[in-house]
Short mmCIF file of C-alpha atoms in Angstrom, two decimals:
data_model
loop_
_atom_site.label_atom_id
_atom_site.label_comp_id
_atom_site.label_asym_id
_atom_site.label_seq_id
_atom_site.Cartn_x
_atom_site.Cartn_y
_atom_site.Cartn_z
CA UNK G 1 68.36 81.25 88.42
CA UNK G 2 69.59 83.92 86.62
CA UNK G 3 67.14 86.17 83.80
CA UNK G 4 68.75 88.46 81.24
CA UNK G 5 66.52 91.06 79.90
CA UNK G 6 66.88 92.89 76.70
CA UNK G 7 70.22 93.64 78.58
CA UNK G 8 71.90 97.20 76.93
CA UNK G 9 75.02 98.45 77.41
CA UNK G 10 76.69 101.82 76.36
CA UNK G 11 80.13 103.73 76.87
CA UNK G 12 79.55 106.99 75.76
CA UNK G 13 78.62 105.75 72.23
CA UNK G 14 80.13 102.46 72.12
CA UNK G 15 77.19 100.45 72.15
CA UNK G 16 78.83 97.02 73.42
CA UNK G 17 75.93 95.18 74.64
CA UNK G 18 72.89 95.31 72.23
CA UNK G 19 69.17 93.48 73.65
CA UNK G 20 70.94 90.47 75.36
CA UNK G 21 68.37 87.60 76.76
CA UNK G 22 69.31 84.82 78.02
CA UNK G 23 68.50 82.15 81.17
CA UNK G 24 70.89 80.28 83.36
CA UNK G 25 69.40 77.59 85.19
CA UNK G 26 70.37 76.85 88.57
CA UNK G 27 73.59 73.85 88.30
CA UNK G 28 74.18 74.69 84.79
CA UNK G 29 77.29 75.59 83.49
CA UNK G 30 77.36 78.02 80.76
CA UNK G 31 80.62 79.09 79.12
CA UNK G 32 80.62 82.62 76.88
CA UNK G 33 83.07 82.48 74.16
CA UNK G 34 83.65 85.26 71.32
CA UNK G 35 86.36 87.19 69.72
CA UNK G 36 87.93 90.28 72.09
CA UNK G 37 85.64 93.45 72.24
CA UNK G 38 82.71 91.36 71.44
CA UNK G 39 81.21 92.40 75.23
CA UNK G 40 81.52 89.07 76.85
CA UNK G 41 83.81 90.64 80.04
CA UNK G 42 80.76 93.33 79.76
CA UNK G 43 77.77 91.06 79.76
CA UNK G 44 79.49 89.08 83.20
CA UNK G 45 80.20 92.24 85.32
CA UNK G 46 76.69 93.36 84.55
CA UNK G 47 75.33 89.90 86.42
CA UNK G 48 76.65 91.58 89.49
CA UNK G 49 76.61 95.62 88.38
CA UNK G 50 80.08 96.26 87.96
CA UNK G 51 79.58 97.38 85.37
CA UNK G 52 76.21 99.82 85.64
CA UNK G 53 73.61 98.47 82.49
CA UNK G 54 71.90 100.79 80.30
CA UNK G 55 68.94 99.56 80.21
CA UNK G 56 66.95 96.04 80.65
CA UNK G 57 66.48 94.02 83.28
CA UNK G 58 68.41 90.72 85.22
CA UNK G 59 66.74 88.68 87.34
CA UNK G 60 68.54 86.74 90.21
CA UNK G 61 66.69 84.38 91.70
CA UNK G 62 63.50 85.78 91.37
CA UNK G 63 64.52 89.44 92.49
CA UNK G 64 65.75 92.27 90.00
CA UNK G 65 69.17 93.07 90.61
CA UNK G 66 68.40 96.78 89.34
CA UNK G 67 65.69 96.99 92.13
CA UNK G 68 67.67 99.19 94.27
CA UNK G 69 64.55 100.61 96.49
CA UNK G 70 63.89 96.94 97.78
CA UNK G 71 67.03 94.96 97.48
CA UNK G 72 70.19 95.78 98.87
CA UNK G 73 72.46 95.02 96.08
CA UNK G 74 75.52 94.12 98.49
CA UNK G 75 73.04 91.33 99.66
CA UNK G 76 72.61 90.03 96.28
CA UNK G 77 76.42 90.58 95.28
CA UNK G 78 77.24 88.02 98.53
CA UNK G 79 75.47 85.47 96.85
CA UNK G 80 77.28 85.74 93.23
CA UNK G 81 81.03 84.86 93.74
CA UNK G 82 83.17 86.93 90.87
CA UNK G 83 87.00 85.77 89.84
CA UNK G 84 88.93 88.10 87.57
CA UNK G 85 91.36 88.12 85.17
CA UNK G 86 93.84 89.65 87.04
CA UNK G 87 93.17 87.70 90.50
CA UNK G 88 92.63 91.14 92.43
CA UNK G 89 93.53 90.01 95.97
CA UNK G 90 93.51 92.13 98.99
CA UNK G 91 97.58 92.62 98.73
CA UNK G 92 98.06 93.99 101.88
CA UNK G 93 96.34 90.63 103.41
CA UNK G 94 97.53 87.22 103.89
CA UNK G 95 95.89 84.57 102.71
CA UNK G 96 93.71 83.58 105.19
CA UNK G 97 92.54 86.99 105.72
CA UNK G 98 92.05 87.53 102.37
CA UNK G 99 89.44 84.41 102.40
CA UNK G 100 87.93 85.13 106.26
CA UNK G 101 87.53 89.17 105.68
CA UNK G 102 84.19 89.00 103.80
CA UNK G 103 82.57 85.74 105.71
CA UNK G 104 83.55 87.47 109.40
CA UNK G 105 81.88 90.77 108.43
CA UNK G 106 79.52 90.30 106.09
CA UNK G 107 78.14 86.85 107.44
CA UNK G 108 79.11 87.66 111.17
CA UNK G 109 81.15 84.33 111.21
CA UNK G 110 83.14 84.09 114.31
CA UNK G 111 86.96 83.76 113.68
CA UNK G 112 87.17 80.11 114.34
CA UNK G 113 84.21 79.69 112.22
CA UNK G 114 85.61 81.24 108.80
CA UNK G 115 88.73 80.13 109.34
CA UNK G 116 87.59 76.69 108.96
CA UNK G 117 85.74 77.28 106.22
CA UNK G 118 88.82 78.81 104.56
CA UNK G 119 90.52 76.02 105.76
CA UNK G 120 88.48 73.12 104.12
CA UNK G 121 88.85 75.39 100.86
CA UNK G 122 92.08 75.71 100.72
CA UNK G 123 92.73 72.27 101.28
CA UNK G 124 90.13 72.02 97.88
CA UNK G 125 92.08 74.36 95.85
CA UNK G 126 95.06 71.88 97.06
CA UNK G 127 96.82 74.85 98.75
CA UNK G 128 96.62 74.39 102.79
CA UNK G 129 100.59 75.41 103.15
CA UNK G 130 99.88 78.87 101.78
CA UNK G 131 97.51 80.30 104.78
CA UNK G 132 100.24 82.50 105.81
CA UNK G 133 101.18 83.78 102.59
CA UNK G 134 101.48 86.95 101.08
CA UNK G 135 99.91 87.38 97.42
CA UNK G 136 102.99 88.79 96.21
CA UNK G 137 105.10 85.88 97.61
CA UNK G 138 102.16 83.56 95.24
CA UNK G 139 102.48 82.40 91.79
CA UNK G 140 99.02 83.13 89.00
CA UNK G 141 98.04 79.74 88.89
CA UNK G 142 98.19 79.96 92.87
CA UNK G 143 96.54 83.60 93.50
CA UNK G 144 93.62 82.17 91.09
CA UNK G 145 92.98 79.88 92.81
CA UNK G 146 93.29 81.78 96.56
CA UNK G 147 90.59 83.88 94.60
CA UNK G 148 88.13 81.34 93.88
CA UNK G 149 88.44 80.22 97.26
CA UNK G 150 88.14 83.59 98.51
CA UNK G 151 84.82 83.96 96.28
CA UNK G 152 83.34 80.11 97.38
CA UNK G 153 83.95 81.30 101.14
CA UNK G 154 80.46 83.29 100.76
CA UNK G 155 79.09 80.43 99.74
CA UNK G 156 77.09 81.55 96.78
CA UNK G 157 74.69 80.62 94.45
CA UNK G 158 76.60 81.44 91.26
CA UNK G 159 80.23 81.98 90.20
CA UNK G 160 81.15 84.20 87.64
CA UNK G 161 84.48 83.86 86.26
CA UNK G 162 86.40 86.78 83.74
CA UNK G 163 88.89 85.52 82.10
CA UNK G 164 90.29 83.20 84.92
CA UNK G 165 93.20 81.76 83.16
CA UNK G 166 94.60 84.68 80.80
CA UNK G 167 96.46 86.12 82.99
CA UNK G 168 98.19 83.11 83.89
CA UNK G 169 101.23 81.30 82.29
CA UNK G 170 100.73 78.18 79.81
CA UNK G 171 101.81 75.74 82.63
CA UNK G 172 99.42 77.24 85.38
CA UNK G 173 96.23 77.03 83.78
CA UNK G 174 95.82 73.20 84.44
CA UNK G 175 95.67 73.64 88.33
CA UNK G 176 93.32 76.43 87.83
CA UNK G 177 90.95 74.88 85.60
CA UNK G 178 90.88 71.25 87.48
CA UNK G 179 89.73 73.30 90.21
CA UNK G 180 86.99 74.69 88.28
CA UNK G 181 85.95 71.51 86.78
CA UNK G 182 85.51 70.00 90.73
CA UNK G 183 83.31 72.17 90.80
CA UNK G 184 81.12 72.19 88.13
CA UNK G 185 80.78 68.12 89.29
CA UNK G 186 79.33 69.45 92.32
CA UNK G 187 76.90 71.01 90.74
CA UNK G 188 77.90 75.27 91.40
CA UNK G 189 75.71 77.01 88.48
CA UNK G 190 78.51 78.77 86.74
CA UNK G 191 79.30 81.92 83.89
CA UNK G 192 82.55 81.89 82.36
CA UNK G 193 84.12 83.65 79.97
CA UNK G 194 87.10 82.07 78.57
CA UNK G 195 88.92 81.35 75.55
CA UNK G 196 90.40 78.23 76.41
CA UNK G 197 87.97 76.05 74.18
CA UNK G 198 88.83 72.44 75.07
CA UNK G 199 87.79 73.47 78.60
CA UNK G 200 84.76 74.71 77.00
CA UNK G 201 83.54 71.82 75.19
CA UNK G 202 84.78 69.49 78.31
CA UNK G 203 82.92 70.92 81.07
CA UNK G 204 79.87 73.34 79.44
CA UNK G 205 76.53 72.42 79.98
CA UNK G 206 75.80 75.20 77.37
CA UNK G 207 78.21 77.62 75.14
CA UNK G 208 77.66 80.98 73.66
CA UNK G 209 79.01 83.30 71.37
CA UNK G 210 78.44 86.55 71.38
CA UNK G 211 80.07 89.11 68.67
CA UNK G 212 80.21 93.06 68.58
CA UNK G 213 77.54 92.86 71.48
CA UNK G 214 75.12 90.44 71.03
CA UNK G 215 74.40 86.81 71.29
CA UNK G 216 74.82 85.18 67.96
CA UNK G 217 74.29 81.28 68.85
CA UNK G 218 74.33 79.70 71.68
CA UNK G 219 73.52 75.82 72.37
CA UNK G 220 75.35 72.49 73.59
CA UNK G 221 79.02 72.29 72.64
CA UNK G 222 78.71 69.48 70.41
CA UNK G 223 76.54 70.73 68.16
CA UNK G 224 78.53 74.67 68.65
CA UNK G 225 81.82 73.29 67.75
CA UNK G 226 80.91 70.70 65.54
CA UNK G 227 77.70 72.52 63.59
CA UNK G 228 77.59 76.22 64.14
CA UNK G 229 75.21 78.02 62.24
CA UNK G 230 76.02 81.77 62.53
CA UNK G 231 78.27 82.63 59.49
CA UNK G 232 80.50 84.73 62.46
CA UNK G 233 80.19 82.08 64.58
CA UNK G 234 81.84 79.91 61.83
CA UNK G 235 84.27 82.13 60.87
CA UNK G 236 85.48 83.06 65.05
CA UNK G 237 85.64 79.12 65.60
CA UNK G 238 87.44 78.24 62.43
CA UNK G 239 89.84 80.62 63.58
CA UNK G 240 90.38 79.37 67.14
CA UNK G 241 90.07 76.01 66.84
CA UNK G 242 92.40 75.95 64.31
CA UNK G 243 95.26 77.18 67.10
CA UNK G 244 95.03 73.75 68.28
CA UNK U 1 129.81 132.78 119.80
CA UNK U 2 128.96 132.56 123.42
CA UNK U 3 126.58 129.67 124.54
CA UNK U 4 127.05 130.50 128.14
CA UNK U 5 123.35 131.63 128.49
CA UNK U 6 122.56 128.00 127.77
CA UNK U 7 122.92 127.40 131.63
CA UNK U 8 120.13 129.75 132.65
CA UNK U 9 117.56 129.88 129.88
CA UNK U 10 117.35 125.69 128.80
CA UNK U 11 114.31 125.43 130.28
CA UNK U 12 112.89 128.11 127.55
CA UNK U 13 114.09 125.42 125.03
CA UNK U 14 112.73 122.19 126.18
CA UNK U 15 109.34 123.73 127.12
CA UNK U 16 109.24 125.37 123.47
CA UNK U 17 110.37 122.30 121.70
CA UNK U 18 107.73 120.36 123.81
CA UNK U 19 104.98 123.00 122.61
CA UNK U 20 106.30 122.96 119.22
CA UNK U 21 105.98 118.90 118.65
CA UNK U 22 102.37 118.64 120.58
CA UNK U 23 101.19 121.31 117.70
CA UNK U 24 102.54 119.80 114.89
CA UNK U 25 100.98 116.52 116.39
CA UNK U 26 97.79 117.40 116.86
CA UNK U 27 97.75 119.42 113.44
CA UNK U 28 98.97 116.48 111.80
CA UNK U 29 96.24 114.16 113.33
CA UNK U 30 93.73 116.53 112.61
CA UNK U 31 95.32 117.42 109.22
CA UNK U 32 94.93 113.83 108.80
CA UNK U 33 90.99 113.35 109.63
CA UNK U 34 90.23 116.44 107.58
CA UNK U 35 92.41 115.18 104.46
CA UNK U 36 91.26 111.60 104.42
CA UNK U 37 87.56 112.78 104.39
CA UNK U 38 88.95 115.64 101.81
CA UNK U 39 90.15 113.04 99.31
CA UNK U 40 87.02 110.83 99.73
CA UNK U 41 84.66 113.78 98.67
CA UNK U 42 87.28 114.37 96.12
CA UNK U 43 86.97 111.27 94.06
CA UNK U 44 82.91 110.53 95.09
CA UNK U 45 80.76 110.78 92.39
CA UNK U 46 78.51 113.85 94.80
CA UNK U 47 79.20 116.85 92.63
CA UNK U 48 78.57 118.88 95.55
CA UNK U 49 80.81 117.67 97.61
CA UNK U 50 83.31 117.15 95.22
CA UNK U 51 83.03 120.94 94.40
CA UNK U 52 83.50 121.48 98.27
CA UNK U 53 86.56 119.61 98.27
CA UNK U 54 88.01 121.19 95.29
CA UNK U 55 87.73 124.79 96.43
CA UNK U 56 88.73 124.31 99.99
CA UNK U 57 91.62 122.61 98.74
CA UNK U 58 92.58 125.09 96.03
CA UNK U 59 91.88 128.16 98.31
CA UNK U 60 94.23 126.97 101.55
CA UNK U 61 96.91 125.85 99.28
CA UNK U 62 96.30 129.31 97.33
CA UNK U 63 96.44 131.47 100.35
CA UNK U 64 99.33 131.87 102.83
CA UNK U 65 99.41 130.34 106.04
CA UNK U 66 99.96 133.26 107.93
CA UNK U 67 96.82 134.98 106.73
CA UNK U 68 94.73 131.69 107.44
CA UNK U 69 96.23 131.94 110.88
CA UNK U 70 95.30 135.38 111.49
CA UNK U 71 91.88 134.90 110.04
CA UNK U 72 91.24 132.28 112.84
CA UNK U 73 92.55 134.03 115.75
CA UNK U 74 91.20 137.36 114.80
CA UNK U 75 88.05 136.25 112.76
CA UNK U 76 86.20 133.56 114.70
CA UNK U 77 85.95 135.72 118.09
CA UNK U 78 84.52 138.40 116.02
CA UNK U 79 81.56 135.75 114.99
CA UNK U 80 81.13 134.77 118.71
CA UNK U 81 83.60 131.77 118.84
CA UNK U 82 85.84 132.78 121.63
CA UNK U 83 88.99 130.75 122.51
CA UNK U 84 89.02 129.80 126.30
CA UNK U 85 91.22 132.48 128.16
CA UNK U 86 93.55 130.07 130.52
CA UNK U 87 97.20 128.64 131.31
CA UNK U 88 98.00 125.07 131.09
CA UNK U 89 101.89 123.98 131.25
CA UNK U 90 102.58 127.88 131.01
CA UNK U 91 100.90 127.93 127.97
CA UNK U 92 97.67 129.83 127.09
CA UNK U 93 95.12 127.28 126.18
CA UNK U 94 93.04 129.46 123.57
CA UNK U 95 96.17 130.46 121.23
CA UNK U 96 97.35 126.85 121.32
CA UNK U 97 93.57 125.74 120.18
CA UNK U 98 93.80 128.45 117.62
CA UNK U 99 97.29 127.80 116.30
CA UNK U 100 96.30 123.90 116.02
CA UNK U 101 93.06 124.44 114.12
CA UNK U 102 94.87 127.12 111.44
CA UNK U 103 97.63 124.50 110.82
CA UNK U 104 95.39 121.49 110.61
CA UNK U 105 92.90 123.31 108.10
CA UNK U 106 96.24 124.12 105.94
CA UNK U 107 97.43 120.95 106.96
CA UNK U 108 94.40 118.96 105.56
CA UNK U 109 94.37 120.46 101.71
CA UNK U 110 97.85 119.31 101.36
CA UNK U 111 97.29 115.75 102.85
CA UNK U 112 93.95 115.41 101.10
CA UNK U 113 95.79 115.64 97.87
CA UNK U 114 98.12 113.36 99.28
CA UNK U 115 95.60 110.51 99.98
CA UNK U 116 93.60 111.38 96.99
CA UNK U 117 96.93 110.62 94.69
CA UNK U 118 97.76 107.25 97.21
CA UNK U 119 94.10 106.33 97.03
CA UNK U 120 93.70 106.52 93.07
CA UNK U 121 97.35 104.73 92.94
CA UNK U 122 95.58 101.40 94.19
CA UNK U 123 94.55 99.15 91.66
CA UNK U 124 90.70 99.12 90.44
CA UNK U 125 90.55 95.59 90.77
CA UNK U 126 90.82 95.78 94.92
CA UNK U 127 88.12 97.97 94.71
CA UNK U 128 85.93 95.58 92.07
CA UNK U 129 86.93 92.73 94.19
CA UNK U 130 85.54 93.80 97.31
CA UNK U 131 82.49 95.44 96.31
CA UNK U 132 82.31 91.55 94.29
CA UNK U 133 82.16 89.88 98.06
CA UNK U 134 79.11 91.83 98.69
CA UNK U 135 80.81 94.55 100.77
CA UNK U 136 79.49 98.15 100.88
CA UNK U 137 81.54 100.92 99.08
CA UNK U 138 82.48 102.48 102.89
CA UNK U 139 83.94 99.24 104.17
CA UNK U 140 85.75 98.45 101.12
CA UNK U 141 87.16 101.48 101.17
CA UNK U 142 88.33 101.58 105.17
CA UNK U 143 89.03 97.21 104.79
CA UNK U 144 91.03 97.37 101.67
CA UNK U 145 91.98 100.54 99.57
CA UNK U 146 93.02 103.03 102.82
CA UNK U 147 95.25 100.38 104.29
CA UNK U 148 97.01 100.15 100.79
CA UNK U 149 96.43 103.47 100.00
CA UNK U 150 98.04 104.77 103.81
CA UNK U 151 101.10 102.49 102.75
CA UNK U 152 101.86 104.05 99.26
CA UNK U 153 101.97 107.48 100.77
CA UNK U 154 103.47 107.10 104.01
CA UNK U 155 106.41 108.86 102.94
CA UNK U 156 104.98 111.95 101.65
CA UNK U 157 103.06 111.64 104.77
CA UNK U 158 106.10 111.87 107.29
CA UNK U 159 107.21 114.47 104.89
CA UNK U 160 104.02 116.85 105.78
CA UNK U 161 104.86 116.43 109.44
CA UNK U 162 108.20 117.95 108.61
CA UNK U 163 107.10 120.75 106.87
CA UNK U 164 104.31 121.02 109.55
CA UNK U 165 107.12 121.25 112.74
CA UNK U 166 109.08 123.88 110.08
CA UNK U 167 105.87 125.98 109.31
CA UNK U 168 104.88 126.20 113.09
CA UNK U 169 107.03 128.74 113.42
CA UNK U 170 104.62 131.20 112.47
CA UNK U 171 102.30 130.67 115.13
CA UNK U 172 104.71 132.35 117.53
CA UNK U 173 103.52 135.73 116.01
CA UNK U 174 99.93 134.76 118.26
CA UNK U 175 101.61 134.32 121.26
CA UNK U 176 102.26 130.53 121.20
CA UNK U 177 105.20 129.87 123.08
CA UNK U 178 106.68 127.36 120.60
CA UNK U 179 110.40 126.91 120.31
CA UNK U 180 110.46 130.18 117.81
CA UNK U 181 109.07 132.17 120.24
CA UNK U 182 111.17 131.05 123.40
CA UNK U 183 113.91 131.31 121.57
CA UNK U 184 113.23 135.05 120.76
CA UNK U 185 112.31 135.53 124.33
CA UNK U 186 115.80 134.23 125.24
CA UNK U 187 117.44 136.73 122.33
CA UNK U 188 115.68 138.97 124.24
CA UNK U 189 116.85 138.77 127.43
CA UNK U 190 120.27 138.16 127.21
CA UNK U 191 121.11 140.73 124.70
CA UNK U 192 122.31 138.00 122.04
CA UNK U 193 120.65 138.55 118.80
CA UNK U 194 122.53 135.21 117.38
CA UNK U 195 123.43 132.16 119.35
CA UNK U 196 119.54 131.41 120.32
CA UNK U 197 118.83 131.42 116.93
CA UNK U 198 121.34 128.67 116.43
CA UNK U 199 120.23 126.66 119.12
CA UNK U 200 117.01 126.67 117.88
CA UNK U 201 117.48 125.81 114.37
CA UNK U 202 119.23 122.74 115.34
CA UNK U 203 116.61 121.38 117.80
CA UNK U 204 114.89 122.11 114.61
CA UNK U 205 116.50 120.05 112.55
CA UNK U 206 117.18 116.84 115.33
CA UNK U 207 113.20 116.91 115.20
CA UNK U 208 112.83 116.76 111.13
CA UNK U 209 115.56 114.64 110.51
CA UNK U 210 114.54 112.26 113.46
CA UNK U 211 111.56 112.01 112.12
CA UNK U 212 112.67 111.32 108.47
CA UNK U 213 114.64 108.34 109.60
CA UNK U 214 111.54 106.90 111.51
CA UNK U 215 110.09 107.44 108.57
CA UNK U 216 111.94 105.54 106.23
CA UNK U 217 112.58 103.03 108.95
CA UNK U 218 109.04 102.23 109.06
CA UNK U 219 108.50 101.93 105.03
CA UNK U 220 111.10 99.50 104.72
CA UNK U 221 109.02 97.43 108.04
CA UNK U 222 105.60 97.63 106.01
CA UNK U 223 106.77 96.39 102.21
CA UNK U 224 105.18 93.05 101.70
CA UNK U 225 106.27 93.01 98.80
#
């Protein structure tokens, strides 16, 4: 579903992503792992050009996201849902609004129509009383996961996810993550970038580490966690996993 | 002091004051339009246009007023761009236009630095999150940073109106019969150099303060948060 090509990034001369490949197939989950500064953030808001690559190529189901002179890249950004660290919803908007906005005028959905939709999601991310809510009047654990509805209201193909759960405090990340695991069961291919590693090894179809900008192992969780191979692979999870 | 000639010459007062808020208004819209598209071309990534906004900014807000108004009302007949030549309300049509469109191009640097600092005080992440839904860089921009952006600066908004009803003053040196100018016009005619003066500084100031208290009245209705 989703093709990265000898994927380069650069600030200036911070080189941060050096000749990434790798595949996501469609319903797989794939979790990206890796101390800070090792590009991870970088190599997600690239899937959607956030963040502008270099050079190399990523191919979205079966169309090159740099192709700018035949694809619309708005188009292809409606079918990748993003959540961010920091939640980023529309403040000045309520809830609903925040989640209707994009389906009503980028998908021409009637009122009625998206507000059902928003409806049957909120009720998924377990919070139907909040529709009239302000973000600011929200908790994290509660704006993530008004932003992951806000994101599945497109209905994409793919959901990214940066970070979801750092911003949030110890006893919020539970709510946010159960509703990320739902839907992983349904089968939504997924990218995440985390560092909450139980989660990892729970729900992953695949893991990866990267470290100072490229991919240094990647493979099923058991064998990551339990056999790495990469000497700095070894030496990030000892670390980690040893904060458990 | 002697008000007396309050009873004769009012009507110079209200139809001034009335001539004074329409041109502040319309500057002030227009001020508006021209800043908001200002501060866009100011932050784009088009050099050109950014260079555009950058000098037209810096050379109004280098230059006084008074010589911008002049350069209108003298200059743009001289290229061929004649102001229409008739009353409406007692008031010649053609100054009006001309007073209007010198304030609202001096009007516009200062409020396109205005938006550009309101605009660049929203977070990135509203930004990243729209353009994230799939929505084009214009939309996001008019959906979800200008509504947040027009919020942040409303009060240094409101305060350019003031100083736009102060500075229109001026434009009673063309021959706009603003409050200024009726109220010379009634020094004038009644031999009293002072008392007009007086009664037109406070309309002045009912107007400014007015308006600062409708101001802050409306902040304190938009806060969410």
């Amino acid at each position: 579903m989703i093709e990265i090509k000898k994927l380069n990034k650069k600030f200036g001369d911070l080189h941060v992503l050096k000749d990434i490949d790798l595949t996501v197939e469609k319903g797989e989950v794939v979790v990206v792992i890796g101390p800070s500064g090792s590009g991870k953030s970088t190599l997600l808001r690239c899937l959607n050009r956030l963040e502008e690559p270099s050079s190399g190529d990523i191919i979205f189901e079966g169309i090159s996201i740099m192709d700018d002179e035949h694809h619309d890249i708005n188009k292809l950004r409606q079918k990748m849902g993003m959540v961010f660290q920091q939640f980023n919803l529309f403040n000045h908007m309520n809830v609903m609004e925040n989640i209707t906005l994009a389906p009503i005028k980028l998908k021409n959905m009637n009122t009625e129509e998206a507000e059902k939709v928003a409806k049957d999601l909120l009720d998924k991310v377990g919070l139907m009383e909040k529709e009239k809510s302000y973000p600011a009047q929200l908790s994290g654990g509660q704006k993530q996961r008004i932003a992951i509805a806000r994101a599945l209201a497109m209905s994409p193909d793919v959901m990214l996810f940066d970070e979801p759960t750092s911003a949030l405090d110890p006893e919020m990340v539970g709510d946010v993550l159960k509703v990320m695991k739902d839907l992983a069961s349904e089968g939504m291919t997924m990218v995440i970038v985390t560092h909450e590693m139980s989660f990892a090894k729970e729900v992953a179809d695949r893991v990866i580490i990267m470290d100072e900008g490229k991919l240094i192992e990647q493979g099923p969780p058991e064998q990551i966690f339990n056999n790495p191979q990469h000497p700095r692979a070894q030496d990030f999870l000892e670390r980690v996993i040893n904060l458990f | 002091m002697d008000f007396s000639f309050l009873a004769d010459y009012y009507k110079f007062f209200i139809n001034g004051t009335q001539i004074t808020v329409m041109l502040a208004f319309f500057s002030v819209l227009f001020g508006i339009f021209i800043g908001v598209f200002l501060a866009m071309f100011k932050i784009s990534s088009n050099k050109i246009l950014k260079a555009f906004a950058s000098a037209y900014i810096e050379f109004i807000r280098g230059t006084p007023l008074l010589v911008q108004l002049f350069i209108i009302y003298y200059g743009l007949p001289m290229f061929g761009i004649e102001f229409p030549d008739f009353p409406l309300f007692g008031q010649n049509v053609g100054d009006f236009m001309a007073g209007v469109i010198a304030m609202s191009i001096n009007s516009g640097a200062y409020v396109a630095e205005i938006f550009r600092a309101g605009i660049q005080a929203v977070d990135k992440g509203q930004m990243e999150a729209a353009r994230s839904l799939g929505m084009p860089y214009g939309m996001s921009m008019q959906k979800i940073i200008l509504p947040q952006a027009f919020k942040n600066i409303l009060p240094a908004l409101g305060n350019e109106f003031i100083v736009v009803i102060k500075e229109s003053a001026i434009v009673s040196i063309i021959g706009i019969h603003d409050l200024m100018y009726n109220a010379d016009t009634v020094r004038g005619n009644t031999y009293k150099p002072f008392e007009p003066l007086i009664v037109a500084a406070l309309i002045y100031f009912v107007l400014t303060f007015t308006l600062s208290k409708a101001v802050g009245y409306l902040e304190r209705r938009l806060s969410t948060d």
